[in-house]
Amino acid sequence: MKETSGNIYNRLAPWIIPALLLAGWQLFAMNESISGSILPPPLEVVQTGISMAASGDLWTHIYISFSRAIIGFVIGGGLGIIIGMLNGVYPFAEKHLDTTVQMLRNIPHLALIPLIILWFGVGEESKIVLVAIGVFFPIYINTYHGIRSVDKGLIEMGKVYRLSRWHLFSKIILPGALSSILVGIRYALGTMWVTLIVAETIAASSGIGYMSNNAREFMQLDIVVLAILLYAILGKAADSLAKLLEGKLLKWNPVYQKNE
Amino acid sequence: MAQNAGVELHIHQLEKSYGHLAVLRKINLNIKSGEFVAIVGKSGCGKSTLLRHISGLEKATAGGIKQNQHALKGLNDQARIMFQDARLLPWLSVLENTGVGLGLEKGWKNRAYWALQQVGLEQRAEDWPAILSGGQKQRIALARALASKPKLMLLDEPLGALDALTRMEMQSLIEELWLEQQFTAILVTHDMNEAITLADRVILIEEGAVKLDLPVDLQRPRNRLNPAFAELEEELLANVLGKVRIHQYEPRLRKVESK
């Protein structure tokens, strides 16, 4: 019995501080310590959320932002993993590609927004391209680094034991690099949201960023705050998903084994 | 019977240098089929380098090695190595790690399981290596090396990191499996006691050359309390240390202390 109540507490513990913050916010808003024109009370934000959800507007915006994020992430992340592996495994590829990638990496990708808009317009492509560029570099760097830092002793062992090239890669190099690749993915998820928010705020006619920016023009503070909350929730959801993935893929690692 | 037997090796005028540094100087050594040879020497004397040449991981500067009358080129197909660290893949189960010894080729599972039985760890087949003790990890490494029924087993100080009791257990396990499967075994070690416990012959390497080739004619399993055992160990130790040298070093040590 003791164990289960301990379990429940452990599950709830991370949410105590967010809950207290929300309660405090509501309290201060209700006794008017904070004016409604600076920060609307949370219940009002929730009500706005519910009514927007009922009308379907909210879902459209979320869906659009979400699909931009995913498509951009898959394209940029996929390229990052492929090129990172290529450069990690083949010295020839590294010699010819790494310098170029490192040069490009040092350009802040958000600085490309004007160029990207000129090239791709304000439609879907520009957002997807920006997200893809944003997530490419963290995933590339971590994949490359992960592969280069695989224990040389294990690779030598694999060779002595006559593993095929495919097995050498799939059983030694890739799993050895995986934890580093996953760090890159988690980091890139952060970059993904930042890029999307900026891109949608600057030039878009849909999506959460647009919804927020549009509300600002009409002084709809509740919607602005709602958008910010949505980003927090979506960001946390993405991170939890990555964590889940880590737990599944790295279950051999004692660090990721849950104490029972 | 004949095809199961271990390989024979002829090492002829083998030399290896890295730049100006000569690590192996004209090594000549014949190893019979099924023989258990221990190579001892101080660290840095070239004993591990010699083993790496036999496995094909290093290329000789001059001279060469013949295995069953054929010159060795590239990685040695007949040889399996046990390293000082177990080098298990932490993301594969114990059984899969053993299967690595079979290249994870079709049908590896049954043979890997057989190899695990040989080292007495079949009940840990599904575990991750991370939860095993150091001795158990080396057992898995031994099973991995055994799985393909190699004709040459190269042991590169595989027991160096284990505690004394586990080491003795592993020694008798290795001896038992060697007697049963009749592979040729070459053990690199810095432990004279271990060399005499296991080997038919102990080779002492000093500064890259064979200094002593000492046959060990004791009955197996060997009794460490046997006076003949102690005598051999003493002879070996005297040769390794080179009594004269110890006296030469003493004044130098004093100088350092007085600083």
Short mmCIF file of C-alpha atoms in Angstrom, two decimals:
data_model
loop_
_atom_site.label_atom_id
_atom_site.label_comp_id
_atom_site.label_asym_id
_atom_site.label_seq_id
_atom_site.Cartn_x
_atom_site.Cartn_y
_atom_site.Cartn_z
CA MET A 1 0.00 0.00 0.00
CA LYS A 2 2.75 2.41 0.98
CA GLU A 3 4.43 1.81 -2.31
CA THR A 4 1.43 2.78 -4.40
CA SER A 5 0.84 6.04 -2.54
CA GLY A 6 4.54 6.78 -2.99
CA ASN A 7 4.14 6.08 -6.69
CA ILE A 8 1.24 8.47 -7.02
CA TYR A 9 3.21 11.16 -5.25
CA ASN A 10 6.21 10.59 -7.51
CA ARG A 11 4.03 10.94 -10.55
CA LEU A 12 2.41 14.14 -9.34
CA ALA A 13 5.57 15.75 -7.94
CA PRO A 14 6.73 17.40 -11.20
CA TRP A 15 3.34 19.11 -11.55
CA ILE A 16 3.19 20.67 -8.08
CA ILE A 17 5.06 23.84 -9.04
CA PRO A 18 3.11 24.46 -12.29
CA ALA A 19 -0.13 23.95 -10.35
CA LEU A 20 0.92 26.39 -7.62
CA LEU A 21 1.91 28.97 -10.22
CA LEU A 22 -1.48 28.63 -11.90
CA ALA A 23 -3.32 28.90 -8.58
CA GLY A 24 -1.32 32.00 -7.63
CA TRP A 25 -1.96 33.58 -10.99
CA GLN A 26 -5.70 32.96 -10.69
CA LEU A 27 -5.74 34.36 -7.16
CA PHE A 28 -3.89 37.55 -8.03
CA ALA A 29 -6.07 38.07 -11.08
CA MET A 30 -9.25 37.62 -9.02
CA ASN A 31 -8.34 40.19 -6.37
CA GLU A 32 -7.24 42.51 -9.21
CA SER A 33 -3.57 42.73 -8.13
CA ILE A 34 -2.91 42.06 -11.78
CA SER A 35 -5.02 44.03 -14.20
CA GLY A 36 -6.92 42.03 -16.79
CA SER A 37 -5.42 44.19 -19.54
CA ILE A 38 -1.91 43.00 -18.56
CA LEU A 39 -2.58 39.34 -17.87
CA PRO A 40 -6.02 37.74 -18.11
CA PRO A 41 -6.87 35.20 -15.35
CA PRO A 42 -6.20 31.57 -16.28
CA LEU A 43 -9.84 30.57 -16.14
CA GLU A 44 -10.63 33.16 -18.79
CA VAL A 45 -7.84 31.78 -20.96
CA VAL A 46 -9.25 28.29 -20.51
CA GLN A 47 -12.74 29.51 -21.41
CA THR A 48 -11.38 31.16 -24.55
CA GLY A 49 -9.62 27.91 -25.35
CA ILE A 50 -12.80 25.91 -24.91
CA SER A 51 -14.89 28.20 -27.06
CA MET A 52 -12.23 28.28 -29.78
CA ALA A 53 -11.98 24.51 -29.62
CA ALA A 54 -15.76 24.24 -29.93
CA SER A 55 -15.78 26.44 -33.02
CA GLY A 56 -12.98 24.36 -34.52
CA ASP A 57 -10.63 27.33 -35.07
CA LEU A 58 -8.19 26.17 -32.44
CA TRP A 59 -7.85 22.69 -33.92
CA THR A 60 -7.22 24.05 -37.38
CA HIS A 61 -4.39 26.22 -36.11
CA ILE A 62 -2.89 23.46 -34.01
CA TYR A 63 -3.16 20.98 -36.84
CA ILE A 64 -1.45 23.32 -39.29
CA SER A 65 1.37 24.21 -36.90
CA PHE A 66 1.80 20.59 -35.96
CA SER A 67 2.03 19.32 -39.52
CA ARG A 68 4.53 22.04 -40.44
CA ALA A 69 6.63 21.07 -37.45
CA ILE A 70 6.52 17.34 -38.20
CA ILE A 71 7.20 17.61 -41.92
CA GLY A 72 10.07 20.03 -41.39
CA PHE A 73 11.48 17.92 -38.61
CA VAL A 74 11.37 14.70 -40.62
CA ILE A 75 13.06 16.31 -43.63
CA GLY A 76 15.74 18.20 -41.71
CA GLY A 77 16.30 15.49 -39.12
CA GLY A 78 16.43 12.75 -41.73
CA LEU A 79 19.05 14.64 -43.73
CA GLY A 80 20.98 15.39 -40.53
CA ILE A 81 21.10 11.72 -39.57
CA ILE A 82 22.04 10.57 -43.07
CA ILE A 83 24.80 13.12 -43.62
CA GLY A 84 26.02 12.78 -40.02
CA MET A 85 26.34 9.01 -40.47
CA LEU A 86 27.99 9.38 -43.85
CA ASN A 87 30.60 11.76 -42.44
CA GLY A 88 31.06 9.66 -39.33
CA VAL A 89 31.64 6.41 -41.18
CA TYR A 90 33.42 7.47 -44.39
CA PRO A 91 36.52 9.68 -44.09
CA PHE A 92 36.08 10.55 -47.77
CA ALA A 93 32.66 12.08 -47.12
CA GLU A 94 33.91 13.85 -44.02
CA LYS A 95 36.82 15.41 -45.88
CA HIS A 96 34.53 16.83 -48.52
CA LEU A 97 31.41 17.73 -46.56
CA ASP A 98 32.19 18.61 -42.97
CA THR A 99 33.80 22.02 -43.59
CA THR A 100 30.83 23.12 -45.67
CA VAL A 101 28.37 22.00 -43.04
CA GLN A 102 30.31 23.73 -40.28
CA MET A 103 30.32 26.99 -42.26
CA LEU A 104 26.60 26.86 -42.87
CA ARG A 105 25.96 25.94 -39.26
CA ASN A 106 27.31 29.24 -38.07
CA ILE A 107 24.69 31.23 -39.96
CA PRO A 108 21.73 31.78 -37.62
CA HIS A 109 18.97 30.07 -39.53
CA LEU A 110 16.42 32.69 -38.55
CA ALA A 111 18.56 35.21 -40.43
CA LEU A 112 17.53 33.35 -43.56
CA ILE A 113 13.85 34.25 -43.14
CA PRO A 114 13.85 37.16 -45.66
CA LEU A 115 15.66 35.03 -48.22
CA ILE A 116 13.42 32.04 -47.65
CA ILE A 117 10.29 34.16 -48.00
CA LEU A 118 11.60 35.63 -51.25
CA TRP A 119 12.34 32.14 -52.56
CA PHE A 120 9.36 30.21 -51.28
CA GLY A 121 6.75 32.89 -50.58
CA VAL A 122 4.67 32.98 -47.42
CA GLY A 123 3.07 29.59 -48.03
CA GLU A 124 3.75 26.26 -46.36
CA GLU A 125 7.11 25.66 -48.03
CA SER A 126 8.90 28.55 -46.34
CA LYS A 127 7.94 27.35 -42.83
CA ILE A 128 8.85 23.77 -43.57
CA VAL A 129 12.19 24.75 -45.08
CA LEU A 130 13.02 26.92 -42.08
CA VAL A 131 12.15 24.19 -39.60
CA ALA A 132 14.14 21.69 -41.63
CA ILE A 133 17.21 23.93 -41.61
CA GLY A 134 16.78 24.58 -37.89
CA VAL A 135 16.67 20.92 -36.89
CA PHE A 136 19.30 19.73 -39.37
CA PHE A 137 22.34 21.07 -37.54
CA PRO A 138 21.82 19.81 -33.99
CA ILE A 139 20.94 16.37 -35.32
CA TYR A 140 23.83 16.36 -37.77
CA ILE A 141 26.40 17.37 -35.15
CA ASN A 142 25.24 14.86 -32.57
CA THR A 143 24.98 12.00 -35.05
CA TYR A 144 28.46 12.70 -36.39
CA HIS A 145 29.93 13.07 -32.94
CA GLY A 146 28.13 9.96 -31.67
CA ILE A 147 29.50 7.83 -34.48
CA ARG A 148 33.02 9.14 -34.09
CA SER A 149 33.02 8.43 -30.37
CA VAL A 150 31.95 4.77 -30.57
CA ASP A 151 34.44 2.68 -28.58
CA LYS A 152 37.23 1.68 -30.99
CA GLY A 153 37.80 -1.49 -28.98
CA LEU A 154 34.28 -2.69 -29.80
CA ILE A 155 34.80 -2.03 -33.52
CA GLU A 156 38.10 -3.93 -33.42
CA MET A 157 36.35 -6.79 -31.64
CA GLY A 158 33.68 -6.82 -34.36
CA LYS A 159 36.34 -7.06 -37.03
CA VAL A 160 38.20 -9.88 -35.28
CA TYR A 161 34.92 -11.75 -35.00
CA ARG A 162 34.31 -11.26 -38.69
CA LEU A 163 31.07 -9.35 -38.50
CA SER A 164 29.76 -8.33 -41.91
CA ARG A 165 29.91 -4.62 -42.74
CA TRP A 166 26.17 -4.40 -42.21
CA HIS A 167 26.34 -6.02 -38.79
CA LEU A 168 29.34 -3.90 -37.86
CA PHE A 169 27.19 -0.86 -38.57
CA SER A 170 23.83 -2.06 -37.25
CA LYS A 171 25.07 -3.89 -34.14
CA ILE A 172 28.05 -1.79 -33.07
CA ILE A 173 28.30 1.66 -34.67
CA LEU A 174 24.64 2.67 -34.76
CA PRO A 175 23.66 1.53 -31.24
CA GLY A 176 26.88 3.03 -29.94
CA ALA A 177 25.95 6.39 -31.42
CA LEU A 178 22.28 6.22 -30.53
CA SER A 179 22.31 8.01 -27.20
CA SER A 180 24.14 10.92 -28.76
CA ILE A 181 21.72 10.97 -31.71
CA LEU A 182 18.80 11.10 -29.29
CA VAL A 183 20.35 14.07 -27.48
CA GLY A 184 20.46 15.78 -30.87
CA ILE A 185 16.81 14.94 -31.47
CA ARG A 186 15.71 16.36 -28.14
CA TYR A 187 17.67 19.51 -28.72
CA ALA A 188 16.30 19.80 -32.24
CA LEU A 189 12.72 19.55 -30.95
CA GLY A 190 13.34 22.78 -29.06
CA THR A 191 14.77 24.45 -32.15
CA MET A 192 11.80 23.17 -34.13
CA TRP A 193 9.24 25.07 -32.01
CA VAL A 194 11.32 28.25 -31.82
CA THR A 195 11.73 28.34 -35.57
CA LEU A 196 8.08 27.67 -36.18
CA ILE A 197 6.90 30.34 -33.76
CA VAL A 198 9.13 32.99 -35.31
CA ALA A 199 8.23 32.00 -38.85
CA GLU A 200 4.50 31.93 -38.12
CA THR A 201 4.61 35.24 -36.29
CA ILE A 202 6.43 37.00 -39.11
CA ALA A 203 4.71 35.61 -42.15
CA ALA A 204 1.75 33.29 -42.04
CA SER A 205 -1.99 33.21 -42.49
CA SER A 206 -2.60 30.25 -40.21
CA GLY A 207 -1.05 28.35 -37.35
CA ILE A 208 -0.65 29.07 -33.66
CA GLY A 209 1.92 31.83 -34.25
CA TYR A 210 -0.45 33.58 -36.65
CA MET A 211 -3.36 33.15 -34.24
CA SER A 212 -1.36 34.86 -31.50
CA ASN A 213 -0.05 37.66 -33.70
CA ASN A 214 -3.49 38.32 -35.11
CA ALA A 215 -4.99 38.47 -31.60
CA ARG A 216 -2.35 41.03 -30.61
CA GLU A 217 -3.70 43.42 -33.23
CA PHE A 218 -7.15 43.25 -31.66
CA MET A 219 -5.83 43.33 -28.10
CA GLN A 220 -7.24 39.82 -27.42
CA LEU A 221 -4.86 39.12 -24.59
CA ASP A 222 -6.54 35.85 -23.66
CA ILE A 223 -5.77 34.39 -27.08
CA VAL A 224 -2.16 35.59 -26.93
CA VAL A 225 -1.70 33.88 -23.58
CA LEU A 226 -3.50 30.79 -24.85
CA ALA A 227 -1.01 30.54 -27.73
CA ILE A 228 1.89 30.78 -25.32
CA LEU A 229 0.39 28.05 -23.14
CA LEU A 230 -0.15 25.90 -26.21
CA TYR A 231 3.52 26.16 -27.11
CA ALA A 232 4.47 25.12 -23.59
CA ILE A 233 2.16 22.11 -23.74
CA LEU A 234 3.20 21.06 -27.25
CA GLY A 235 6.86 21.50 -26.38
CA LYS A 236 6.49 19.39 -23.27
CA ALA A 237 4.59 16.75 -25.25
CA ALA A 238 7.35 16.57 -27.86
CA ASP A 239 10.00 16.29 -25.19
CA SER A 240 8.08 13.54 -23.37
CA LEU A 241 7.82 11.64 -26.63
CA ALA A 242 11.57 11.91 -27.12
CA LYS A 243 12.13 10.76 -23.57
CA LEU A 244 9.86 7.78 -24.14
CA LEU A 245 11.86 6.96 -27.25
CA GLU A 246 15.07 7.18 -25.23
CA GLY A 247 13.70 4.83 -22.61
CA LYS A 248 12.68 2.31 -25.28
CA LEU A 249 15.81 2.45 -27.40
CA LEU A 250 18.33 2.69 -24.58
CA LYS A 251 16.73 0.17 -22.23
CA TRP A 252 20.03 -1.74 -22.11
CA ASN A 253 21.62 1.26 -20.42
CA PRO A 254 21.41 1.16 -16.60
CA VAL A 255 20.89 4.96 -16.61
CA TYR A 256 17.54 4.47 -18.32
CA GLN A 257 16.39 1.47 -16.36
CA LYS A 258 13.58 2.31 -14.00
CA ASN A 259 14.02 1.25 -10.40
CA GLU A 260 11.24 -1.05 -9.48
CA MET B 1 39.91 -35.65 -35.33
CA ALA B 2 42.54 -34.09 -37.57
CA GLN B 3 40.35 -31.23 -38.78
CA ASN B 4 39.26 -30.46 -35.25
CA ALA B 5 42.80 -30.06 -33.99
CA GLY B 6 44.35 -26.67 -33.36
CA VAL B 7 46.53 -24.88 -35.87
CA GLU B 8 50.29 -24.95 -35.85
CA LEU B 9 52.24 -21.75 -36.19
CA HIS B 10 55.70 -20.94 -37.49
CA ILE B 11 56.85 -17.48 -36.68
CA HIS B 12 59.93 -16.65 -38.70
CA GLN B 13 62.20 -13.63 -38.16
CA LEU B 14 59.21 -11.49 -37.27
CA GLU B 15 60.04 -7.81 -36.91
CA LYS B 16 57.91 -4.81 -36.15
CA SER B 17 58.87 -1.23 -35.68
CA TYR B 18 56.90 1.96 -35.33
CA GLY B 19 59.12 4.58 -36.91
CA HIS B 20 62.50 4.15 -35.25
CA LEU B 21 61.11 2.20 -32.33
CA ALA B 22 61.68 -1.53 -32.75
CA VAL B 23 58.97 -3.38 -30.84
CA LEU B 24 59.67 -6.92 -32.08
CA ARG B 25 63.20 -8.00 -33.10
CA LYS B 26 63.55 -11.16 -35.19
CA ILE B 27 61.22 -13.39 -33.29
CA ASN B 28 61.39 -17.09 -34.16
CA LEU B 29 58.84 -19.35 -32.60
CA ASN B 30 57.20 -22.65 -33.47
CA ILE B 31 53.94 -23.57 -31.86
CA LYS B 32 52.57 -27.09 -32.23
CA SER B 33 48.98 -27.99 -32.93
CA GLY B 34 46.99 -28.04 -29.71
CA GLU B 35 49.78 -26.58 -27.64
CA PHE B 36 49.13 -24.12 -24.81
CA VAL B 37 51.79 -21.43 -24.86
CA ALA B 38 52.09 -18.57 -22.39
CA ILE B 39 53.93 -15.41 -23.33
CA VAL B 40 55.22 -13.39 -20.40
CA GLY B 41 57.32 -10.29 -19.98
CA LYS B 42 57.30 -6.80 -18.54
CA SER B 43 54.77 -4.34 -19.85
CA GLY B 44 55.94 -2.78 -23.07
CA CYS B 45 58.13 -5.75 -24.00
CA GLY B 46 56.09 -6.47 -27.11
CA LYS B 47 54.12 -9.51 -25.97
CA SER B 48 50.72 -8.05 -26.85
CA THR B 49 52.09 -6.79 -30.16
CA LEU B 50 53.19 -10.34 -30.98
CA LEU B 51 49.68 -11.59 -30.24
CA ARG B 52 48.16 -8.88 -32.44
CA HIS B 53 50.40 -10.04 -35.28
CA ILE B 54 49.19 -13.60 -34.90
CA SER B 55 45.58 -12.38 -34.99
CA GLY B 56 46.34 -10.35 -38.10
CA LEU B 57 45.45 -7.01 -36.51
CA GLU B 58 48.98 -5.73 -37.14
CA LYS B 59 51.22 -5.95 -40.18
CA ALA B 60 54.81 -7.07 -39.73
CA THR B 61 57.68 -4.83 -40.82
CA ALA B 62 59.69 -7.89 -41.84
CA GLY B 63 59.47 -11.66 -41.53
CA GLY B 64 56.20 -13.48 -41.26
CA ILE B 65 53.94 -16.08 -39.75
CA LYS B 66 52.92 -19.36 -41.31
CA GLN B 67 49.79 -21.07 -40.08
CA ASN B 68 49.44 -24.72 -41.10
CA GLN B 69 52.11 -24.06 -43.77
CA HIS B 70 50.21 -21.09 -45.24
CA ALA B 71 51.50 -17.56 -44.87
CA LEU B 72 49.14 -15.37 -42.86
CA LYS B 73 47.68 -12.41 -44.69
CA GLY B 74 45.17 -10.00 -43.25
CA LEU B 75 42.89 -11.01 -40.40
CA ASN B 76 43.45 -14.54 -39.14
CA ASP B 77 40.25 -16.50 -39.85
CA GLN B 78 41.08 -19.33 -37.47
CA ALA B 79 41.83 -17.11 -34.50
CA ARG B 80 39.53 -15.71 -31.85
CA ILE B 81 40.73 -13.20 -29.28
CA MET B 82 39.80 -12.66 -25.69
CA PHE B 83 40.78 -9.14 -24.73
CA GLN B 84 41.69 -7.80 -21.32
CA ASP B 85 38.36 -6.00 -21.17
CA ALA B 86 35.42 -8.18 -22.12
CA ARG B 87 34.32 -5.84 -24.96
CA LEU B 88 30.71 -6.93 -24.78
CA LEU B 89 28.13 -4.87 -26.62
CA PRO B 90 26.00 -3.35 -23.85
CA TRP B 91 22.93 -3.07 -26.11
CA LEU B 92 22.81 -6.77 -26.96
CA SER B 93 21.64 -9.53 -24.64
CA VAL B 94 24.13 -12.05 -23.30
CA LEU B 95 22.96 -14.58 -25.90
CA GLU B 96 23.30 -12.09 -28.76
CA ASN B 97 26.74 -11.10 -27.53
CA THR B 98 27.76 -14.73 -27.68
CA GLY B 99 26.26 -14.88 -31.16
CA VAL B 100 28.63 -12.12 -32.26
CA GLY B 101 31.27 -14.86 -32.11
CA LEU B 102 29.38 -16.54 -34.94
CA GLY B 103 29.06 -13.33 -36.92
CA LEU B 104 25.31 -13.39 -36.11
CA GLU B 105 24.97 -15.50 -39.23
CA LYS B 106 22.00 -17.78 -39.79
CA GLY B 107 21.45 -20.38 -37.11
CA TRP B 108 23.68 -18.63 -34.55
CA LYS B 109 21.20 -18.99 -31.71
CA ASN B 110 21.59 -22.68 -30.97
CA ARG B 111 25.35 -22.60 -31.17
CA ALA B 112 25.55 -19.47 -29.04
CA TYR B 113 23.41 -21.20 -26.45
CA TRP B 114 25.72 -24.22 -26.57
CA ALA B 115 28.71 -21.92 -25.99
CA LEU B 116 26.96 -20.30 -23.03
CA GLN B 117 26.40 -23.74 -21.57
CA GLN B 118 30.12 -24.41 -21.88
CA VAL B 119 30.85 -21.50 -19.55
CA GLY B 120 27.86 -22.22 -17.33
CA LEU B 121 25.93 -19.02 -17.96
CA GLU B 122 23.01 -20.26 -20.05
CA GLN B 123 20.52 -19.07 -17.44
CA ARG B 124 21.68 -15.47 -18.01
CA ALA B 125 21.04 -15.64 -21.77
CA GLU B 126 18.39 -12.91 -21.80
CA ASP B 127 20.13 -10.47 -19.43
CA TRP B 128 21.92 -7.26 -20.36
CA PRO B 129 25.70 -7.40 -19.85
CA ALA B 130 25.59 -4.30 -17.61
CA ILE B 131 24.20 -6.26 -14.67
CA LEU B 132 26.88 -8.97 -14.74
CA SER B 133 30.02 -9.10 -12.61
CA GLY B 134 33.48 -8.71 -14.12
CA GLY B 135 34.10 -12.45 -13.98
CA GLN B 136 30.77 -13.24 -15.64
CA LYS B 137 31.51 -10.73 -18.39
CA GLN B 138 34.79 -12.48 -19.15
CA ARG B 139 32.95 -15.79 -19.19
CA ILE B 140 30.63 -14.40 -21.85
CA ALA B 141 33.67 -13.18 -23.77
CA LEU B 142 35.07 -16.70 -23.50
CA ALA B 143 31.79 -18.18 -24.73
CA ARG B 144 31.80 -15.71 -27.63
CA ALA B 145 35.33 -16.79 -28.55
CA LEU B 146 34.41 -20.48 -28.23
CA ALA B 147 31.16 -20.31 -30.16
CA SER B 148 32.74 -20.72 -33.57
CA LYS B 149 34.92 -23.61 -32.34
CA PRO B 150 38.14 -21.79 -33.20
CA LYS B 151 41.36 -23.63 -33.90
CA LEU B 152 43.42 -20.90 -32.33
CA MET B 153 42.53 -19.05 -29.15
CA LEU B 154 44.42 -15.87 -28.39
CA LEU B 155 44.15 -14.68 -24.81
CA ASP B 156 45.38 -11.13 -24.28
CA GLU B 157 45.63 -10.85 -20.47
CA PRO B 158 41.96 -11.75 -20.21
CA LEU B 159 42.05 -12.32 -16.46
CA GLY B 160 44.22 -9.37 -15.48
CA ALA B 161 41.35 -7.29 -14.15
CA LEU B 162 39.68 -10.04 -12.10
CA ASP B 163 40.02 -10.75 -8.40
CA ALA B 164 42.22 -13.67 -7.33
CA LEU B 165 39.42 -16.16 -6.66
CA THR B 166 37.53 -15.47 -9.88
CA ARG B 167 40.81 -15.65 -11.75
CA MET B 168 41.54 -19.14 -10.44
CA GLU B 169 38.04 -20.28 -11.38
CA MET B 170 38.47 -18.88 -14.89
CA GLN B 171 41.87 -20.52 -15.23
CA SER B 172 40.47 -23.96 -14.56
CA LEU B 173 37.54 -23.27 -16.91
CA ILE B 174 39.92 -22.27 -19.71
CA GLU B 175 42.09 -25.34 -19.06
CA GLU B 176 39.08 -27.64 -19.07
CA LEU B 177 37.74 -26.25 -22.35
CA TRP B 178 41.18 -26.36 -23.94
CA LEU B 179 41.63 -30.03 -22.97
CA GLU B 180 38.20 -30.84 -24.34
CA GLN B 181 38.32 -28.90 -27.62
CA GLN B 182 42.02 -29.15 -28.42
CA PHE B 183 42.49 -25.72 -29.93
CA THR B 184 45.91 -24.13 -29.90
CA ALA B 185 46.06 -21.50 -27.18
CA ILE B 186 48.36 -18.53 -26.75
CA LEU B 187 48.06 -16.65 -23.50
CA VAL B 188 49.70 -13.29 -22.90
CA THR B 189 50.00 -12.59 -19.20
CA HIS B 190 52.10 -10.75 -16.65
CA ASP B 191 51.22 -13.31 -13.98
CA MET B 192 53.97 -15.97 -13.78
CA ASN B 193 51.80 -18.16 -11.61
CA GLU B 194 49.03 -18.13 -14.21
CA ALA B 195 51.52 -18.92 -16.98
CA ILE B 196 52.82 -21.99 -15.19
CA THR B 197 49.32 -23.09 -14.16
CA LEU B 198 48.11 -23.20 -17.73
CA ALA B 199 50.90 -23.47 -20.26
CA ASP B 200 52.85 -26.34 -21.77
CA ARG B 201 55.58 -23.82 -22.51
CA VAL B 202 56.33 -20.36 -21.22
CA ILE B 203 58.02 -17.89 -23.55
CA LEU B 204 59.69 -14.88 -21.98
CA ILE B 205 59.97 -11.85 -24.20
CA GLU B 206 62.35 -9.06 -23.35
CA GLU B 207 62.84 -5.91 -25.42
CA GLY B 208 61.12 -7.48 -28.36
CA ALA B 209 63.10 -10.73 -28.46
CA VAL B 210 62.62 -14.23 -27.05
CA LYS B 211 64.80 -14.46 -23.96
CA LEU B 212 63.66 -17.78 -22.55
CA ASP B 213 61.65 -20.77 -23.74
CA LEU B 214 60.72 -22.78 -20.67
CA PRO B 215 58.84 -26.09 -20.98
CA VAL B 216 56.47 -26.88 -18.12
CA ASP B 217 56.31 -30.64 -17.59
CA LEU B 218 53.83 -30.84 -14.76
CA GLN B 219 50.75 -33.00 -14.55
CA ARG B 220 47.38 -31.31 -15.08
CA PRO B 221 45.49 -29.97 -13.26
CA ARG B 222 48.50 -28.35 -11.71
CA ASN B 223 49.05 -28.04 -8.03
CA ARG B 224 50.42 -24.66 -6.99
CA LEU B 225 51.83 -26.21 -3.81
CA ASN B 226 53.97 -28.68 -5.74
CA PRO B 227 57.69 -27.85 -5.11
CA ALA B 228 58.45 -28.30 -8.80
CA PHE B 229 55.79 -25.63 -9.55
CA ALA B 230 57.40 -23.20 -7.13
CA GLU B 231 60.83 -23.89 -8.58
CA LEU B 232 59.67 -23.11 -12.11
CA GLU B 233 57.95 -19.96 -10.94
CA GLU B 234 61.10 -18.82 -9.19
CA GLU B 235 63.23 -19.49 -12.24
CA LEU B 236 60.84 -17.55 -14.40
CA LEU B 237 60.67 -14.61 -12.01
CA ALA B 238 64.45 -14.44 -11.71
CA ASN B 239 64.66 -14.27 -15.49
CA VAL B 240 61.98 -11.63 -15.79
CA LEU B 241 63.44 -9.37 -13.15
CA GLY B 242 67.09 -9.95 -14.06
CA LYS B 243 68.70 -9.74 -10.62
CA VAL B 244 71.58 -7.51 -11.75
CA ARG B 245 69.23 -4.79 -12.85
CA ILE B 246 67.51 -4.41 -9.52
CA HIS B 247 70.81 -3.41 -7.95
CA GLN B 248 71.44 -0.92 -10.68
CA TYR B 249 68.15 0.80 -10.07
CA GLU B 250 68.52 1.19 -6.35
CA PRO B 251 70.84 4.24 -6.24
CA ARG B 252 68.60 6.06 -8.72
CA LEU B 253 65.59 5.52 -6.54
CA ARG B 254 67.42 7.01 -3.57
CA LYS B 255 68.30 10.09 -5.57
CA VAL B 256 64.66 10.74 -6.37
CA GLU B 257 63.68 10.38 -2.73
CA SER B 258 66.30 12.85 -1.51
CA LYS B 259 65.01 15.58 -3.81
#
